[in-house]
């Protein structure tokens, strides 16, 4: 059965955590963003989460959190500019900045999804309903497939999709299994349970 929250929360979380975060992240990697660097830049979700928590949930910052934001932001600037050598800009810098920017967009959607799941949990508690996080994650996972299919058709074309299906192998299966059960159900299930129950400033930096 669906979780005890309005459908709009399920759809919104599916679009932000699923389509927004992973869509931008995977497209950034496809555009040349190194996977290792992408995993570091994606952690800027902590910055976005703190900003969104203050904006939408009125959660205040502590001095230590503000200092952390400044240090983390400075680090992102260094990462973003480190490989943009003027002599190589035409061959490397432009691709790098596109991937960097797309990864930041993915991090922003992750931060927004943190606020959505926290708001959904609060609403359920306010109405005395039991909020089952894993049920929420499972139902929200029904949202991304159609938007992803449309994006794939628009960005890659039907031939790429057909080729991917024809060449489906054990590596493809392993990737899907990891994303579905490891990253989404287990990883985001535990993560979202924590982010919903505690102030964003306490949990977001632990990613």
PDB file of C-alpha atoms in Angstrom:
ATOM      1  CA  UNK A   1       0.000   0.000   0.000  1.00  0.00           C
ATOM      2  CA  UNK A   2       1.151   3.604  -0.555  1.00  0.00           C
ATOM      3  CA  UNK A   3       2.845   5.491   2.298  1.00  0.00           C
ATOM      4  CA  UNK A   4       0.700   7.692   4.518  1.00  0.00           C
ATOM      5  CA  UNK A   5       1.501  10.945   2.679  1.00  0.00           C
ATOM      6  CA  UNK A   6      -0.181  12.834  -0.183  1.00  0.00           C
ATOM      7  CA  UNK A   7       0.768  11.711  -3.690  1.00  0.00           C
ATOM      8  CA  UNK A   8       2.456  15.029  -4.426  1.00  0.00           C
ATOM      9  CA  UNK A   9       5.250  14.230  -1.947  1.00  0.00           C
ATOM     10  CA  UNK A  10       5.917  10.885  -3.622  1.00  0.00           C
ATOM     11  CA  UNK A  11       6.014  12.446  -7.102  1.00  0.00           C
ATOM     12  CA  UNK A  12       8.160  15.382  -5.975  1.00  0.00           C
ATOM     13  CA  UNK A  13      10.697  13.119  -4.264  1.00  0.00           C
ATOM     14  CA  UNK A  14      10.828  10.782  -7.265  1.00  0.00           C
ATOM     15  CA  UNK A  15      11.501  13.704  -9.604  1.00  0.00           C
ATOM     16  CA  UNK A  16      14.172  15.342  -7.424  1.00  0.00           C
ATOM     17  CA  UNK A  17      16.060  12.379  -5.936  1.00  0.00           C
ATOM     18  CA  UNK A  18      15.555  10.128  -8.955  1.00  0.00           C
ATOM     19  CA  UNK A  19      15.337  12.171 -12.138  1.00  0.00           C
ATOM     20  CA  UNK A  20      17.079  15.355 -10.995  1.00  0.00           C
ATOM     21  CA  UNK A  21      19.965  13.973  -8.992  1.00  0.00           C
ATOM     22  CA  UNK A  22      20.845  10.861 -10.994  1.00  0.00           C
ATOM     23  CA  UNK A  23      19.869  12.369 -14.345  1.00  0.00           C
ATOM     24  CA  UNK A  24      22.309  15.253 -13.993  1.00  0.00           C
ATOM     25  CA  UNK A  25      24.991  13.052 -12.408  1.00  0.00           C
ATOM     26  CA  UNK A  26      24.958  10.360 -15.083  1.00  0.00           C
ATOM     27  CA  UNK A  27      24.782  12.894 -17.906  1.00  0.00           C
ATOM     28  CA  UNK A  28      27.745  14.737 -16.366  1.00  0.00           C
ATOM     29  CA  UNK A  29      29.749  11.504 -16.419  1.00  0.00           C
ATOM     30  CA  UNK A  30      28.643  10.878 -20.002  1.00  0.00           C
ATOM     31  CA  UNK A  31      29.904  14.372 -20.854  1.00  0.00           C
ATOM     32  CA  UNK A  32      33.356  13.516 -19.501  1.00  0.00           C
ATOM     33  CA  UNK A  33      33.174  14.240 -15.768  1.00  0.00           C
ATOM     34  CA  UNK A  34      35.507  11.713 -14.046  1.00  0.00           C
ATOM     35  CA  UNK A  35      33.533   9.400 -11.752  1.00  0.00           C
ATOM     36  CA  UNK A  36      35.874   9.972  -8.813  1.00  0.00           C
ATOM     37  CA  UNK A  37      35.651  13.742  -9.122  1.00  0.00           C
ATOM     38  CA  UNK A  38      31.882  13.546  -9.595  1.00  0.00           C
ATOM     39  CA  UNK A  39      31.545  11.660  -6.294  1.00  0.00           C
ATOM     40  CA  UNK A  40      33.406  14.483  -4.515  1.00  0.00           C
ATOM     41  CA  UNK A  41      31.511  17.357  -6.143  1.00  0.00           C
ATOM     42  CA  UNK A  42      28.183  15.610  -5.505  1.00  0.00           C
ATOM     43  CA  UNK A  43      28.821  15.972  -1.774  1.00  0.00           C
ATOM     44  CA  UNK A  44      28.079  19.662  -2.210  1.00  0.00           C
ATOM     45  CA  UNK A  45      24.534  18.479  -1.495  1.00  0.00           C
ATOM     46  CA  UNK A  46      25.422  19.278   2.126  1.00  0.00           C
ATOM     47  CA  UNK A  47      25.750  22.947   1.183  1.00  0.00           C
ATOM     48  CA  UNK A  48      22.497  22.959  -0.783  1.00  0.00           C
ATOM     49  CA  UNK A  49      20.698  21.070   1.981  1.00  0.00           C
ATOM     50  CA  UNK A  50      21.722  23.627   4.606  1.00  0.00           C
ATOM     51  CA  UNK A  51      20.701  26.494   2.328  1.00  0.00           C
ATOM     52  CA  UNK A  52      17.326  24.941   1.478  1.00  0.00           C
ATOM     53  CA  UNK A  53      16.695  23.974   5.121  1.00  0.00           C
ATOM     54  CA  UNK A  54      17.194  27.582   6.149  1.00  0.00           C
ATOM     55  CA  UNK A  55      15.066  28.893   3.278  1.00  0.00           C
ATOM     56  CA  UNK A  56      12.123  26.477   3.434  1.00  0.00           C
ATOM     57  CA  UNK A  57      12.210  25.000   6.953  1.00  0.00           C
ATOM     58  CA  UNK A  58      13.614  28.010   8.818  1.00  0.00           C
ATOM     59  CA  UNK A  59      16.355  25.883  10.366  1.00  0.00           C
ATOM     60  CA  UNK A  60      19.069  28.133  11.754  1.00  0.00           C
ATOM     61  CA  UNK A  61      22.789  27.674  11.218  1.00  0.00           C
ATOM     62  CA  UNK A  62      25.489  27.459  13.832  1.00  0.00           C
ATOM     63  CA  UNK A  63      28.799  29.290  13.459  1.00  0.00           C
ATOM     64  CA  UNK A  64      30.574  25.976  12.889  1.00  0.00           C
ATOM     65  CA  UNK A  65      28.153  25.097  10.061  1.00  0.00           C
ATOM     66  CA  UNK A  66      28.619  28.497   8.428  1.00  0.00           C
ATOM     67  CA  UNK A  67      32.385  28.083   8.637  1.00  0.00           C
ATOM     68  CA  UNK A  68      32.032  24.620   7.106  1.00  0.00           C
ATOM     69  CA  UNK A  69      29.958  26.059   4.251  1.00  0.00           C
ATOM     70  CA  UNK A  70      32.647  28.631   3.499  1.00  0.00           C
ATOM     71  CA  UNK A  71      35.439  26.036   3.528  1.00  0.00           C
ATOM     72  CA  UNK A  72      33.455  23.556   1.425  1.00  0.00           C
ATOM     73  CA  UNK A  73      32.461  26.225  -1.090  1.00  0.00           C
ATOM     74  CA  UNK A  74      36.079  27.323  -1.389  1.00  0.00           C
ATOM     75  CA  UNK A  75      37.069  23.721  -2.051  1.00  0.00           C
ATOM     76  CA  UNK A  76      34.471  23.424  -4.804  1.00  0.00           C
ATOM     77  CA  UNK A  77      35.791  26.576  -6.447  1.00  0.00           C
ATOM     78  CA  UNK A  78      39.302  25.116  -6.396  1.00  0.00           C
ATOM     79  CA  UNK A  79      38.030  21.836  -7.902  1.00  0.00           C
ATOM     80  CA  UNK A  80      36.003  23.667 -10.534  1.00  0.00           C
ATOM     81  CA  UNK A  81      38.925  25.827 -11.655  1.00  0.00           C
ATOM     82  CA  UNK A  82      41.792  23.362 -11.191  1.00  0.00           C
ATOM     83  CA  UNK A  83      41.707  21.877 -14.693  1.00  0.00           C
ATOM     84  CA  UNK A  84      40.649  24.940 -16.659  1.00  0.00           C
ATOM     85  CA  UNK A  85      44.076  25.726 -18.064  1.00  0.00           C
ATOM     86  CA  UNK A  86      43.762  28.497 -20.720  1.00  0.00           C
ATOM     87  CA  UNK A  87      46.096  26.556 -23.015  1.00  0.00           C
ATOM     88  CA  UNK A  88      43.875  23.484 -22.824  1.00  0.00           C
ATOM     89  CA  UNK A  89      40.500  25.177 -22.443  1.00  0.00           C
ATOM     90  CA  UNK A  90      39.268  24.380 -25.957  1.00  0.00           C
ATOM     91  CA  UNK A  91      40.074  20.679 -25.624  1.00  0.00           C
ATOM     92  CA  UNK A  92      39.499  20.011 -21.928  1.00  0.00           C
ATOM     93  CA  UNK A  93      38.288  22.993 -19.939  1.00  0.00           C
ATOM     94  CA  UNK A  94      34.894  23.422 -21.592  1.00  0.00           C
ATOM     95  CA  UNK A  95      34.028  19.725 -21.208  1.00  0.00           C
ATOM     96  CA  UNK A  96      35.211  19.772 -17.615  1.00  0.00           C
ATOM     97  CA  UNK A  97      33.117  22.815 -16.715  1.00  0.00           C
ATOM     98  CA  UNK A  98      30.011  21.329 -18.328  1.00  0.00           C
ATOM     99  CA  UNK A  99      30.429  18.137 -16.309  1.00  0.00           C
ATOM    100  CA  UNK A 100      31.202  20.115 -13.144  1.00  0.00           C
ATOM    101  CA  UNK A 101      28.107  22.286 -13.582  1.00  0.00           C
ATOM    102  CA  UNK A 102      25.850  19.298 -14.312  1.00  0.00           C
ATOM    103  CA  UNK A 103      27.154  17.529 -11.191  1.00  0.00           C
ATOM    104  CA  UNK A 104      26.419  20.617  -9.106  1.00  0.00           C
ATOM    105  CA  UNK A 105      22.860  20.564 -10.485  1.00  0.00           C
ATOM    106  CA  UNK A 106      22.559  16.939  -9.398  1.00  0.00           C
ATOM    107  CA  UNK A 107      23.777  17.902  -5.922  1.00  0.00           C
ATOM    108  CA  UNK A 108      21.213  20.708  -5.757  1.00  0.00           C
ATOM    109  CA  UNK A 109      18.404  18.265  -6.565  1.00  0.00           C
ATOM    110  CA  UNK A 110      19.720  15.885  -3.889  1.00  0.00           C
ATOM    111  CA  UNK A 111      19.630  18.748  -1.383  1.00  0.00           C
ATOM    112  CA  UNK A 112      16.089  19.621  -2.440  1.00  0.00           C
ATOM    113  CA  UNK A 113      14.989  15.991  -2.087  1.00  0.00           C
ATOM    114  CA  UNK A 114      16.330  16.030   1.488  1.00  0.00           C
ATOM    115  CA  UNK A 115      14.018  18.922   2.305  1.00  0.00           C
ATOM    116  CA  UNK A 116      11.061  17.216   0.623  1.00  0.00           C
ATOM    117  CA  UNK A 117      11.445  13.974   2.557  1.00  0.00           C
ATOM    118  CA  UNK A 118      11.862  15.905   5.800  1.00  0.00           C
ATOM    119  CA  UNK A 119       8.701  17.907   5.054  1.00  0.00           C
ATOM    120  CA  UNK A 120       6.739  14.759   4.147  1.00  0.00           C
ATOM    121  CA  UNK A 121       7.782  13.100   7.410  1.00  0.00           C
ATOM    122  CA  UNK A 122       6.793  16.178   9.407  1.00  0.00           C
ATOM    123  CA  UNK A 123       3.389  16.338   7.743  1.00  0.00           C
ATOM    124  CA  UNK A 124       2.698  12.669   8.456  1.00  0.00           C
ATOM    125  CA  UNK A 125       3.669  13.132  12.117  1.00  0.00           C
ATOM    126  CA  UNK A 126       1.523  16.234  12.413  1.00  0.00           C
ATOM    127  CA  UNK A 127      -1.514  14.201  11.322  1.00  0.00           C
ATOM    128  CA  UNK A 128      -0.592  11.296  13.624  1.00  0.00           C
ATOM    129  CA  UNK A 129       0.290   8.934  10.777  1.00  0.00           C
ATOM    130  CA  UNK A 130       3.082   6.373  10.716  1.00  0.00           C
ATOM    131  CA  UNK A 131       5.605   7.334   8.045  1.00  0.00           C
ATOM    132  CA  UNK A 132       7.257   4.248   6.534  1.00  0.00           C
ATOM    133  CA  UNK A 133      10.434   5.468   4.860  1.00  0.00           C
ATOM    134  CA  UNK A 134      11.182   2.341   2.831  1.00  0.00           C
ATOM    135  CA  UNK A 135       7.620   2.268   1.505  1.00  0.00           C
ATOM    136  CA  UNK A 136       8.036   5.928   0.572  1.00  0.00           C
ATOM    137  CA  UNK A 137      11.281   5.179  -1.300  1.00  0.00           C
ATOM    138  CA  UNK A 138       9.752   2.219  -3.149  1.00  0.00           C
ATOM    139  CA  UNK A 139       6.689   4.142  -4.320  1.00  0.00           C
ATOM    140  CA  UNK A 140       8.718   7.184  -5.327  1.00  0.00           C
ATOM    141  CA  UNK A 141      10.884   4.855  -7.443  1.00  0.00           C
ATOM    142  CA  UNK A 142       7.878   4.350  -9.740  1.00  0.00           C
ATOM    143  CA  UNK A 143       8.156   8.004 -10.825  1.00  0.00           C
ATOM    144  CA  UNK A 144      11.545   8.227 -12.656  1.00  0.00           C
ATOM    145  CA  UNK A 145      11.234   5.514 -15.387  1.00  0.00           C
ATOM    146  CA  UNK A 146       8.948   7.435 -17.761  1.00  0.00           C
ATOM    147  CA  UNK A 147      10.819  10.789 -17.482  1.00  0.00           C
ATOM    148  CA  UNK A 148      14.115   8.914 -17.920  1.00  0.00           C
ATOM    149  CA  UNK A 149      12.781   7.108 -20.997  1.00  0.00           C
ATOM    150  CA  UNK A 150      11.693  10.421 -22.530  1.00  0.00           C
ATOM    151  CA  UNK A 151      15.052  12.018 -21.709  1.00  0.00           C
ATOM    152  CA  UNK A 152      16.880   9.048 -23.228  1.00  0.00           C
ATOM    153  CA  UNK A 153      14.825   9.289 -26.405  1.00  0.00           C
ATOM    154  CA  UNK A 154      15.491  13.016 -26.645  1.00  0.00           C
ATOM    155  CA  UNK A 155      19.201  12.989 -25.787  1.00  0.00           C
ATOM    156  CA  UNK A 156      20.339   9.626 -27.167  1.00  0.00           C
ATOM    157  CA  UNK A 157      17.716   8.465 -29.631  1.00  0.00           C
ATOM    158  CA  UNK A 158      15.856   5.178 -30.007  1.00  0.00           C
ATOM    159  CA  UNK A 159      18.808   3.402 -31.652  1.00  0.00           C
ATOM    160  CA  UNK A 160      20.923   3.763 -28.507  1.00  0.00           C
ATOM    161  CA  UNK A 161      18.112   2.363 -26.372  1.00  0.00           C
ATOM    162  CA  UNK A 162      17.624  -0.614 -28.682  1.00  0.00           C
ATOM    163  CA  UNK A 163      21.387  -1.227 -28.780  1.00  0.00           C
ATOM    164  CA  UNK A 164      21.544  -1.129 -24.957  1.00  0.00           C
ATOM    165  CA  UNK A 165      18.759  -3.705 -24.683  1.00  0.00           C
ATOM    166  CA  UNK A 166      20.337  -5.970 -27.286  1.00  0.00           C
ATOM    167  CA  UNK A 167      23.704  -5.854 -25.524  1.00  0.00           C
ATOM    168  CA  UNK A 168      22.339  -6.294 -22.001  1.00  0.00           C
ATOM    169  CA  UNK A 169      24.852  -8.371 -20.009  1.00  0.00           C
ATOM    170  CA  UNK A 170      25.869  -9.318 -16.471  1.00  0.00           C
ATOM    171  CA  UNK A 171      27.564  -5.921 -15.975  1.00  0.00           C
ATOM    172  CA  UNK A 172      24.330  -4.165 -16.946  1.00  0.00           C
ATOM    173  CA  UNK A 173      22.371  -6.357 -14.526  1.00  0.00           C
ATOM    174  CA  UNK A 174      24.871  -5.712 -11.751  1.00  0.00           C
ATOM    175  CA  UNK A 175      24.678  -1.956 -12.285  1.00  0.00           C
ATOM    176  CA  UNK A 176      20.887  -1.967 -12.133  1.00  0.00           C
ATOM    177  CA  UNK A 177      20.832  -4.251  -9.088  1.00  0.00           C
ATOM    178  CA  UNK A 178      23.303  -2.041  -7.235  1.00  0.00           C
ATOM    179  CA  UNK A 179      21.399   1.164  -8.045  1.00  0.00           C
ATOM    180  CA  UNK A 180      18.026  -0.379  -7.166  1.00  0.00           C
ATOM    181  CA  UNK A 181      18.847  -2.279  -3.973  1.00  0.00           C
ATOM    182  CA  UNK A 182      22.189  -0.927  -2.741  1.00  0.00           C
ATOM    183  CA  UNK A 183      22.048   2.777  -3.553  1.00  0.00           C
ATOM    184  CA  UNK A 184      18.294   3.414  -3.550  1.00  0.00           C
ATOM    185  CA  UNK A 185      16.532   1.068  -1.118  1.00  0.00           C
ATOM    186  CA  UNK A 186      19.352   0.570   1.384  1.00  0.00           C
ATOM    187  CA  UNK A 187      21.444   3.724   0.968  1.00  0.00           C
ATOM    188  CA  UNK A 188      18.714   6.301   0.428  1.00  0.00           C
ATOM    189  CA  UNK A 189      16.328   4.450   2.732  1.00  0.00           C
ATOM    190  CA  UNK A 190      18.721   4.803   5.679  1.00  0.00           C
ATOM    191  CA  UNK A 191      19.827   8.291   4.634  1.00  0.00           C
ATOM    192  CA  UNK A 192      16.283   9.601   4.261  1.00  0.00           C
ATOM    193  CA  UNK A 193      15.281   8.099   7.612  1.00  0.00           C
ATOM    194  CA  UNK A 194      18.052  10.091   9.280  1.00  0.00           C
ATOM    195  CA  UNK A 195      17.475  13.327   7.353  1.00  0.00           C
ATOM    196  CA  UNK A 196      13.760  13.248   8.152  1.00  0.00           C
ATOM    197  CA  UNK A 197      14.214  12.873  11.921  1.00  0.00           C
ATOM    198  CA  UNK A 198      17.116  15.198  12.646  1.00  0.00           C
ATOM    199  CA  UNK A 199      17.998  18.781  11.638  1.00  0.00           C
ATOM    200  CA  UNK A 200      19.521  18.910   8.169  1.00  0.00           C
ATOM    201  CA  UNK A 201      22.637  20.623   9.464  1.00  0.00           C
ATOM    202  CA  UNK A 202      23.454  17.623  11.645  1.00  0.00           C
ATOM    203  CA  UNK A 203      23.028  14.914   8.983  1.00  0.00           C
ATOM    204  CA  UNK A 204      23.826  16.402   5.556  1.00  0.00           C
ATOM    205  CA  UNK A 205      27.624  16.767   6.103  1.00  0.00           C
ATOM    206  CA  UNK A 206      27.960  13.035   6.907  1.00  0.00           C
ATOM    207  CA  UNK A 207      27.352  12.012   3.291  1.00  0.00           C
TER     208      UNK A 207
END
